[in-house]
XYZ file of C-alpha atoms in Angstrom:
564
model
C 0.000 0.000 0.000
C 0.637 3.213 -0.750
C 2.201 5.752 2.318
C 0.052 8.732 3.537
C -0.078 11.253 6.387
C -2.789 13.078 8.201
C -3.042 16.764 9.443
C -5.499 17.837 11.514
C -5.813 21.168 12.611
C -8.464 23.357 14.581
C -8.485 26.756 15.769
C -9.895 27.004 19.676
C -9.395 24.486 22.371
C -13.250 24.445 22.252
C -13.702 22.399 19.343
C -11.370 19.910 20.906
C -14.728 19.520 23.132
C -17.243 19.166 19.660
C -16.943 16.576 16.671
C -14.067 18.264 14.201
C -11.150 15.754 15.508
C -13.504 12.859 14.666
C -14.652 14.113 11.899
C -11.274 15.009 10.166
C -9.736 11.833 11.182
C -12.739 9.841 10.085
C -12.408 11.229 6.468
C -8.596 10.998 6.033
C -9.340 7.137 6.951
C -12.379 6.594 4.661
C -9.899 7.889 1.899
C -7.016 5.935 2.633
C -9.177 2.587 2.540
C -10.825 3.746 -0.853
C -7.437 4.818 -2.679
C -4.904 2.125 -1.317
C -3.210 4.195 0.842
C -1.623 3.449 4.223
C -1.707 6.724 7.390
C 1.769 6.033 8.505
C 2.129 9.029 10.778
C -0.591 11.926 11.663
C 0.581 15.812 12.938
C -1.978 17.548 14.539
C -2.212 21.360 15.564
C -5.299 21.169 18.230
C -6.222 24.717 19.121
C -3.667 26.398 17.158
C -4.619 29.026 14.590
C -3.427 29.109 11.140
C -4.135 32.762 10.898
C -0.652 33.764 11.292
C 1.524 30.759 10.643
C 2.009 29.758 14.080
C 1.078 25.879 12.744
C 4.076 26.076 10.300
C 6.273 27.871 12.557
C 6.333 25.747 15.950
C 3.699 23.423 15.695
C 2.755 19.777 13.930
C 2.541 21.225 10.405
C 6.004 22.773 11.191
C 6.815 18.809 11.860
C 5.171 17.695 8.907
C 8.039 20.627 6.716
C 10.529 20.075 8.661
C 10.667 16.160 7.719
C 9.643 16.374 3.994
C 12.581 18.815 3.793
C 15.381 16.786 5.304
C 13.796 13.547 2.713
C 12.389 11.804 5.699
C 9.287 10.905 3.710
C 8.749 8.695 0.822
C 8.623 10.218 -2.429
C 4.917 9.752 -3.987
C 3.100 10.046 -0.654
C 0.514 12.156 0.442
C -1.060 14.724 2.978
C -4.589 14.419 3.650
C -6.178 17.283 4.951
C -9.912 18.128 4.712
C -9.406 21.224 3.262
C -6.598 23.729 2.345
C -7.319 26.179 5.185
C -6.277 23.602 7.587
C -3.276 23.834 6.685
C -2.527 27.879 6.649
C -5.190 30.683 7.086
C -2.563 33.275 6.302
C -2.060 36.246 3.380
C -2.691 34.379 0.141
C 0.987 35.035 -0.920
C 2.161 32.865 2.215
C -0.009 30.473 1.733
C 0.526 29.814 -1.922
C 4.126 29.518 -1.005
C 3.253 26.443 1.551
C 1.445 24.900 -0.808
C 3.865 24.882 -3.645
C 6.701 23.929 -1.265
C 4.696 20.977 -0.144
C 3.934 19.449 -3.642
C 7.549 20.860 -5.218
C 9.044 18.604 -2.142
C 7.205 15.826 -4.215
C 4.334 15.037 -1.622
C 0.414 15.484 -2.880
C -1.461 17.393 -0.824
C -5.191 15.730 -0.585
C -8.203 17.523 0.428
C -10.903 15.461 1.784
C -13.960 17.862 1.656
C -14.252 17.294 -2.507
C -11.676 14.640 -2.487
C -9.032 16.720 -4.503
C -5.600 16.032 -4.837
C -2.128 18.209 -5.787
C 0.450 17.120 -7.142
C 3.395 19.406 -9.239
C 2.387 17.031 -12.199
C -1.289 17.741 -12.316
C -0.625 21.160 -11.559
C 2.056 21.427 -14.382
C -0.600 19.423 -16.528
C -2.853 21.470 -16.607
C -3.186 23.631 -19.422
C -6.448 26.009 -17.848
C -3.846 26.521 -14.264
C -7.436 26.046 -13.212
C -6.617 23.402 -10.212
C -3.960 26.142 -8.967
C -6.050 29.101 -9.535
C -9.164 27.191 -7.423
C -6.619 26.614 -4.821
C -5.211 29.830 -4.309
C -8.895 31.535 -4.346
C -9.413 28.766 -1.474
C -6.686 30.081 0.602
C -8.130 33.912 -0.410
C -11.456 32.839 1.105
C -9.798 31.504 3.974
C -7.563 34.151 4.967
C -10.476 37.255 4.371
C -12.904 34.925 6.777
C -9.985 34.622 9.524
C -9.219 38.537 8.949
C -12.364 39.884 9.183
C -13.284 37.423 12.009
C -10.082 38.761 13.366
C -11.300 42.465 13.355
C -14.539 41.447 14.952
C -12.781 40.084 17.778
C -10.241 42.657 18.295
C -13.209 45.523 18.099
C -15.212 43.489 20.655
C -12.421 43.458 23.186
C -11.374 47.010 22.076
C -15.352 47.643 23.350
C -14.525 45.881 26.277
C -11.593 47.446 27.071
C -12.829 51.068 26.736
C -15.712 49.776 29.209
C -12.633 48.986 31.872
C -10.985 52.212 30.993
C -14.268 54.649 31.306
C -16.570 52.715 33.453
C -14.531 50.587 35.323
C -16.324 47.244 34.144
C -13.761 43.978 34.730
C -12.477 42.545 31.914
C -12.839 38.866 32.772
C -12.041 36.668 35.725
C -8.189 36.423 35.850
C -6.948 37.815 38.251
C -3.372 38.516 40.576
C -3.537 35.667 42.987
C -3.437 37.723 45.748
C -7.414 38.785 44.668
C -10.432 36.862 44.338
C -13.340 37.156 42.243
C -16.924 37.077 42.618
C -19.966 38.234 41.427
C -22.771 41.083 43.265
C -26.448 40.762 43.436
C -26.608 42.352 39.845
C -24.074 39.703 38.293
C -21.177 41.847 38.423
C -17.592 40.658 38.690
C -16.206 42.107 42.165
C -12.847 41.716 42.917
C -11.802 41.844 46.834
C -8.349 40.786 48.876
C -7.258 37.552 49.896
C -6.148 38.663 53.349
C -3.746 35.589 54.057
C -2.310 36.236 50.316
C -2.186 39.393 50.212
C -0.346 39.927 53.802
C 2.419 37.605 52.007
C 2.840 40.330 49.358
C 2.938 43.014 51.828
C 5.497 41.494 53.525
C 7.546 41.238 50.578
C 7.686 44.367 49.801
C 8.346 45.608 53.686
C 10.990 43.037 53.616
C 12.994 44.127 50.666
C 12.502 48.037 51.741
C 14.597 46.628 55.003
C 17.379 45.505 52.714
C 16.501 41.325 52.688
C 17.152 40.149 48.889
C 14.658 37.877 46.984
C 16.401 35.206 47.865
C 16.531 35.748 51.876
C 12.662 36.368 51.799
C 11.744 32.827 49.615
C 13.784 30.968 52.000
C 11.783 33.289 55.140
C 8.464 32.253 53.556
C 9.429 28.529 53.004
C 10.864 28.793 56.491
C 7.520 30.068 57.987
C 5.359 27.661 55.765
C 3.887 30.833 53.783
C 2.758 28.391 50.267
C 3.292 29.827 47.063
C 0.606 30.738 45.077
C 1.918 31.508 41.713
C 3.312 27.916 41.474
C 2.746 24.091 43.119
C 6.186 24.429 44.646
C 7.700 26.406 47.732
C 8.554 30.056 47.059
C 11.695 31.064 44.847
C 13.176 34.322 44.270
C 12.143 34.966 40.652
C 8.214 34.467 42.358
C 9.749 36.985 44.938
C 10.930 39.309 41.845
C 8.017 39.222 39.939
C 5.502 40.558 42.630
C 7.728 43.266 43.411
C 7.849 44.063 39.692
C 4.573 44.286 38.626
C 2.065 47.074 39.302
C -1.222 44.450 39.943
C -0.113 45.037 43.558
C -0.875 49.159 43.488
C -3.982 47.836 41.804
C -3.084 48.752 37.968
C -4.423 46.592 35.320
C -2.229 46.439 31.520
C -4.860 46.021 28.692
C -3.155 44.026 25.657
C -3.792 43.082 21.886
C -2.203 41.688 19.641
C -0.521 43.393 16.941
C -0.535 42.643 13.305
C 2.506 39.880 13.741
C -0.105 38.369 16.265
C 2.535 39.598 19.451
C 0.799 40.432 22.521
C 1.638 44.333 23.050
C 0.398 47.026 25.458
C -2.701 48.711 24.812
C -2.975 52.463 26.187
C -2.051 53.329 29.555
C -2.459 50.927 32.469
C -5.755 51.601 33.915
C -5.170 52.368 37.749
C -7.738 51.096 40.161
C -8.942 48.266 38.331
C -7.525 45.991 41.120
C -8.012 46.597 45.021
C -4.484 47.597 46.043
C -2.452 45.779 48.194
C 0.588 48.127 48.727
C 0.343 52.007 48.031
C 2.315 53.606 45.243
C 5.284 54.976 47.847
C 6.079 51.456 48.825
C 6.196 50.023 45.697
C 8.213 52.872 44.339
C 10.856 52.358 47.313
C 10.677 48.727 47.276
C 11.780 48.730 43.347
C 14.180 51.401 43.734
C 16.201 49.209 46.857
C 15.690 46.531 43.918
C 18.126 48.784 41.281
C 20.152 49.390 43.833
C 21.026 45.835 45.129
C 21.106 45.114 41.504
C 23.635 47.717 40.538
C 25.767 46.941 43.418
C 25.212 43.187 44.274
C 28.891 42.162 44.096
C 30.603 41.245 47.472
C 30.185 39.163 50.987
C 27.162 39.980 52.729
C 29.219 40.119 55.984
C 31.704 42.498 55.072
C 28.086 44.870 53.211
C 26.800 44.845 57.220
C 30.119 45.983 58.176
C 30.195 48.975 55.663
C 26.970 51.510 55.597
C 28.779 53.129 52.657
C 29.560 49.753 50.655
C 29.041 51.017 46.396
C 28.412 54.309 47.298
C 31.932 56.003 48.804
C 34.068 57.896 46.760
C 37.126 60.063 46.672
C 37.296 63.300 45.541
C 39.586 62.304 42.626
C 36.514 59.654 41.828
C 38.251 56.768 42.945
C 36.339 53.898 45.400
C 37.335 54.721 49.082
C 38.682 51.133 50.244
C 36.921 49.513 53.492
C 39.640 48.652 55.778
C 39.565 46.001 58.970
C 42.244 46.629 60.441
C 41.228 44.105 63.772
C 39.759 44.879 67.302
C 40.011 47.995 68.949
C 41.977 49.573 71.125
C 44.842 49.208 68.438
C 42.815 48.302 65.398
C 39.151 49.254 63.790
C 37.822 50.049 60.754
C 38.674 53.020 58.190
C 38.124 54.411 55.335
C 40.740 55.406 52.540
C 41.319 56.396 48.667
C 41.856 53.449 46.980
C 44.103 55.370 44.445
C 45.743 57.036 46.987
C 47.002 53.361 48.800
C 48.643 52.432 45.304
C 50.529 55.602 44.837
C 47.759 56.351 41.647
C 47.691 59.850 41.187
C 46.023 60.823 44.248
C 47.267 63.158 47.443
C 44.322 62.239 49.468
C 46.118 60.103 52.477
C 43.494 60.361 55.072
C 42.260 57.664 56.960
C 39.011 58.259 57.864
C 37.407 56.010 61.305
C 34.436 54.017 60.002
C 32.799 54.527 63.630
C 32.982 58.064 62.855
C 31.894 58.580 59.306
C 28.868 56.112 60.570
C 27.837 58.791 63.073
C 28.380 61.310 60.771
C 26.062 59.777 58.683
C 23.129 58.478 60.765
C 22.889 61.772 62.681
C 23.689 64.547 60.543
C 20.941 64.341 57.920
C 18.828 67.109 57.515
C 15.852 66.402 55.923
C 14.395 70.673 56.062
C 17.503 71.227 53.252
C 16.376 67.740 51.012
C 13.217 68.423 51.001
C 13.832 72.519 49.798
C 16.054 71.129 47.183
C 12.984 69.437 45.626
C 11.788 72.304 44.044
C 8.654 72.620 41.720
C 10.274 71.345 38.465
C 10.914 73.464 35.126
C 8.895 73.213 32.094
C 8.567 69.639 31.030
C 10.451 69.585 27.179
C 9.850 65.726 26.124
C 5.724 65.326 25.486
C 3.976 63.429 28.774
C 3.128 59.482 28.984
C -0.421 61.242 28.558
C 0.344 63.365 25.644
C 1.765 60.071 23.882
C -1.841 58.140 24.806
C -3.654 60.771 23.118
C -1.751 60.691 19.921
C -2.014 56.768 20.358
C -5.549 56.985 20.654
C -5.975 59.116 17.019
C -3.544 56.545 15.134
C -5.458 53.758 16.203
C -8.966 55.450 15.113
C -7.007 55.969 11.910
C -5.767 52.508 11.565
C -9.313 51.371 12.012
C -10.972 53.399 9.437
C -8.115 52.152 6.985
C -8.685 48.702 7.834
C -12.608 49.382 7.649
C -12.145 50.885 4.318
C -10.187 48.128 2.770
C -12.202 45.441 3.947
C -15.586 47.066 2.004
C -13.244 47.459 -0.936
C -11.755 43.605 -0.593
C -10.050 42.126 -4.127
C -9.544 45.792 -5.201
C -6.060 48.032 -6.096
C -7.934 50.386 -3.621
C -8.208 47.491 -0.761
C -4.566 46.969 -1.051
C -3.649 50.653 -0.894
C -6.072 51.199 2.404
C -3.968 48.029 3.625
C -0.628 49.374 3.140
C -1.807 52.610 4.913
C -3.164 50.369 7.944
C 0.249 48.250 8.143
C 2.063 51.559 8.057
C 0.343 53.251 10.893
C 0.421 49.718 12.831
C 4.299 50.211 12.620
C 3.767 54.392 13.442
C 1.850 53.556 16.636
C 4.417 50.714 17.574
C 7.031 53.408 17.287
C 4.728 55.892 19.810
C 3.506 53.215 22.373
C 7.816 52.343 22.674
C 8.649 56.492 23.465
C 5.428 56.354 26.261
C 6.961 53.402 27.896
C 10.001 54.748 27.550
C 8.956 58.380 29.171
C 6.511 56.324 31.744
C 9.942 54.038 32.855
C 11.737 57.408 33.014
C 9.342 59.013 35.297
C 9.112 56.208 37.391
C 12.733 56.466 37.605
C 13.006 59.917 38.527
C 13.693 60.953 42.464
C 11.411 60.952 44.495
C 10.781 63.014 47.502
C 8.102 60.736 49.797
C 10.507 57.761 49.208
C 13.484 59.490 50.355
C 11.782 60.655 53.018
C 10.354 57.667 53.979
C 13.885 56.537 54.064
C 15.358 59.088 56.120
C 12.741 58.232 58.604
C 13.386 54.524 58.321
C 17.312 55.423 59.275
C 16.368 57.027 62.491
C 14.344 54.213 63.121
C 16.782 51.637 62.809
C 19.864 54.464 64.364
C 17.549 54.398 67.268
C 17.233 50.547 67.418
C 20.936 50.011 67.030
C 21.961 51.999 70.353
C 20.456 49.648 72.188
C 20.366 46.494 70.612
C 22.000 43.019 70.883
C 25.044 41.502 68.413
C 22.287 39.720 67.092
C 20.136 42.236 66.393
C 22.691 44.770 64.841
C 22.837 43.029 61.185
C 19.675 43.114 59.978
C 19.418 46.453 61.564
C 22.372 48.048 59.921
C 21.481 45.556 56.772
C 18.075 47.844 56.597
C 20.270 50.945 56.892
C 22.587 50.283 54.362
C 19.475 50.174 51.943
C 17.800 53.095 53.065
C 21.111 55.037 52.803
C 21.407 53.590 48.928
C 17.646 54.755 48.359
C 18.785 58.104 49.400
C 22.336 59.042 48.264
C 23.616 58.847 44.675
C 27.630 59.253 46.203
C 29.056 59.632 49.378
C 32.052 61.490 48.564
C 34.664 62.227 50.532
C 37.699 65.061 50.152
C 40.437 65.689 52.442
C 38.640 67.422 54.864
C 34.342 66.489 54.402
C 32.036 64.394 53.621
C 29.498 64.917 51.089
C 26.584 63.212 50.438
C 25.447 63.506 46.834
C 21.519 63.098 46.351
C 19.844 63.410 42.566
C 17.022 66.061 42.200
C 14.678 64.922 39.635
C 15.072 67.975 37.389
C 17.260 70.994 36.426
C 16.406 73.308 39.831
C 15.023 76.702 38.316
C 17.853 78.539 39.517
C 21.166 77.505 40.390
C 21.751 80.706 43.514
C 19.996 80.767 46.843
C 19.638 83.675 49.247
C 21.758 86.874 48.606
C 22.323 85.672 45.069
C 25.289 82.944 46.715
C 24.873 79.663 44.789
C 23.258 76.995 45.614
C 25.103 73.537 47.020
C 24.252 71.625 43.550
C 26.365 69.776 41.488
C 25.996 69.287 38.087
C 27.163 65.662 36.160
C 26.920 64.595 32.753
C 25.895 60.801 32.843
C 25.545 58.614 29.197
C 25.199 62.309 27.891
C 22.462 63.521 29.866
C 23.138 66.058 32.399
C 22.116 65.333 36.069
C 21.947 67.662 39.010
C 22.827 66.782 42.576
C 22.066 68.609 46.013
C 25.575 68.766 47.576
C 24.944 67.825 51.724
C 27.360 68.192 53.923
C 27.869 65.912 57.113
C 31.143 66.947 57.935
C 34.172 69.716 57.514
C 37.445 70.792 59.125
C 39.322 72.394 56.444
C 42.204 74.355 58.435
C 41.658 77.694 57.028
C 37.773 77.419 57.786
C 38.360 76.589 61.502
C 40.636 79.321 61.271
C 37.900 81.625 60.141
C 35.827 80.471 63.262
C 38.520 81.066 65.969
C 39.372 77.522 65.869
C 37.676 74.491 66.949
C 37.539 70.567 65.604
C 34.938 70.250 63.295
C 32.293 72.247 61.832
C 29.715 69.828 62.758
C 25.210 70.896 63.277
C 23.498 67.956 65.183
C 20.351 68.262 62.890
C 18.614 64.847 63.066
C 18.053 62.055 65.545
């Protein structure tokens, strides 16, 4: 007997529940018996749509290619499929090209609905090109029902997704699994807090804003038998990572589509409230920046980190690292601080040793929070357009896009259709090119200081300053673990010249003047960073230049207490 194959494909996982399986698999056997032919091997695609190729590209047709290609299968065999939109549902073009590469690979293609078959003899045979030109209008049928069935769909859950947006009506039933959802009297969907859950995600965001690491707060859940719900197993720290990353938790909700390469993109702005929040914007804001900052300085023991408050962030003048040195117990030894250019003789003058006991109390209670706070001034005139300004213009290319895909669909098999299509795949790419620049200016504002957190921070270090007078050996490292963070969160550089210490913190934007009172400037620094400039409020914990001290009729230091 003669060799065949079978390929069964069907769109939605629903019809795996109906008759089309059986029925498809009942007809390629029916023809096999009547025509001497043997079903050596069957593909199948179940649930898998042909619209855009994804059956050729990963799935069982993609098989089927992959082994007529490398010679796998017998020459003179045959696919039986029950018609030719099982096989591809995409652009006639494409789909012309399958089907010749099938038949020029020297398989038939059979189609079982009018028992038709394709080989590149008959095709060459015939003198009309009839057989080819009824199979290519085939796959131009197919491909205009999947498109416009296609628009349907994506205007229906546009509809639905401008009833979120305006109204506030739910989507569906997924949901964070923090959340459940039921329905009200009227049929509703209501969406309400899992307290046990959502106390778990609370306390990983608390948790990292204390300095712990994903890792140290999976093994803290698995320790207190806290069950992961966004997997079967314990808790690990990419589960850890992605709660603190998305914004489900301050109750946002991202509508997608897909886009014309069937990719699952962003649609408009996240709509905020659609979820009950379980953390308020200011925690998740400070959580994710202590996140960048353990990330952009995660090198090194954790022991030595405790150790040093100032670990990734101390600097020379000359903009060298200032080394960490143990140099044993007290009375004769401690800890210090020096230049690491300056220990190798590299160009800089700055010997100082600096005590590490000292710069710490320097540090922890010379803050003052009155000067931050004045340094984060009303911003100047924005010059980039806003995340919202980028929506809007979103918004008209999309109502554009639409008409021009209307448009060519009432003029379908026209020069005009294809025109109206070129202008739709054009503006598809235009608004592609917009939605990037909003995420790109929504990341950046995200990014930008912010005053609550760093003053939630500064309050957090008097906290923990105040805990750590008192407390046990035990106690101190996680203590001065959740200081070292909150310092990060606050200070860009802690920089250090012969005779100060600066702390350097970022101001979101250009301040509107650079001179304070009596026209004297204004402690900011200014730093070009990747090309961008970036502006810095210059705080002082601590002086003693000689020829200042002399200017005061001596003394140590010039030192305020300002915060406790």
């Amino acid at each position: 007997m003669k060799p065949a194959f079978s390929y069964i494909r069907f769109s939605t996982p629903e019809q795996a529940k109906g008759d089309s399986f059986r029925r498809q698999s009942e007809k390629a056997d029916a023809w096999a018996k009547d025509n001497g032919y043997q079903i050596i091997k069957r593909w199948s695609d179940l649930g898998v749509s042909g619209y855009r190729g994804k059956n050729a590209r990963t799935g069982g047709f993609g098989e089927f290619l992959k082994a007529a290609e490398e010679q796998q299968l017998p020459p003179g065999s045959v696919l039986l499929v029950e018609n030719l939109d099982r096989v591809s549902r995409e652009k006639p073009r494409m789909a012309l090209e399958r089907f010749l590469r099938v038949i020029g690979l020297g398989i038939g293609i059979v189609t079982l609905t009018d028992r038709q078959e394709y080989t590149a003899e008959s095709i060459d045979a015939d003198p009309t090109g009839m057989a080819l030109f009824g199979s290519l209008m085939v796959m131009i049928r197919a491909h205009g029902e999947s498109k416009l069935k296609a628009v349907r769909i994506s205007a229906s859950w546009s509809a639905k997704r401008e009833k979120a947006r305006v109204k506030g009506l739910p989507l569906s039933d997924r949901i964070p699994g923090w959340l459940k959802s039921t329905r009200d009297r009227s049929g509703r969907r209501v969406f309400t807090e899992d307290k046990d859950r959502a106390d778990v995600v609370r306390r990983i965001f608390n948790e990292t804003v204390q300095g712990f690491g994903r890792r140290a707060i999976a093994k803290g859940l698995n320790r207190d038998f806290k069950r992961s719900f966004l997997s079967e197993s314990g808790w690990q720290p990419s589960s850890v990572n992605k709660i603190l990353r998305t914004r489900t938790t301050v109750g946002e909700f991202q509508p997608h589509r897909r886009d014309e390469k069937g990719r699952r993109v962003p649609d408009g702005d996240p709509i905020k409230g659609y979820y009950p929040a379980v953390v308020s914007e200011e925690l998740w804001v400070q959580a994710n920046a202590a996140v960048d900052i353990r990330r952009k300085d995660s090198a090194g023991r954790p022991q030595a980190e405790v150790a040093n408050l100032i670990r990734g962030l101390a600097r020379c003048a000359c903009g060298k690292r200032m080394m960490f040195l143990n140099k044993g117990k007290p009375p004769k030894g401690g800890c210090y601080y020096r230049c690491s250019a300056a220990a190798r003789d590299d160009g800089c003058e700055n010997k100082r040793l600096w005590n590490a006991r000292d710069v710490e109390r320097y540090l922890l209670h010379q803050i003052d929070p009155v000067r931050i706070a004045a340094a984060f001034e009303p911003s100047t005139k924005r010059v980039a357009p806003s995340p919202r300004e980028y929506d809007l213009r979103i918004a008209e290319l999309t109502a554009m896009k639409t008409a021009a895909m209307d448009t060519a669909l009432r003029y379908a098999g026209t020069k005009m259709a294809a025109e109206w299509e070129s202008r739709a795949e054009s503006l598809v790419d235009e608004i592609a090119d917009v939605r990037k620049r909003r995420d790109d200016a929504v990341a950046a504002e995200r990014s930008r200081p912010h005053l609550p957190t760093m003053q939630s921070a500064l309050g957090t270090v008097a906290a923990l300053a105040a805990k750590l007078e008192s407390s046990t050996d035990e106690e101190k490292a996680p203590l001065r673990t959740g200081i070292v963070q909150q310092l990060r969160t606050v200070f860009f550089e802690i920089v250090f010249p012969p005779h100060a210490i600066i702390g350097l913190i970022e101001l979101p934007e250009k301040p509107k003047s650079l001179k304070g009172a009596f026209g004297l400037p204004k402690p900011i620094e200014v730093r070009t960073v990747d090309g961008v400039e970036r502006y810095f409020l210059r705080h002082v914990f601590f002086r003693d230049d000689p020829e200042e001290l002399a200017t005061l009729d001596g003394g140590k230091a010039v030192v305020f207490p300002r915060f406790s």
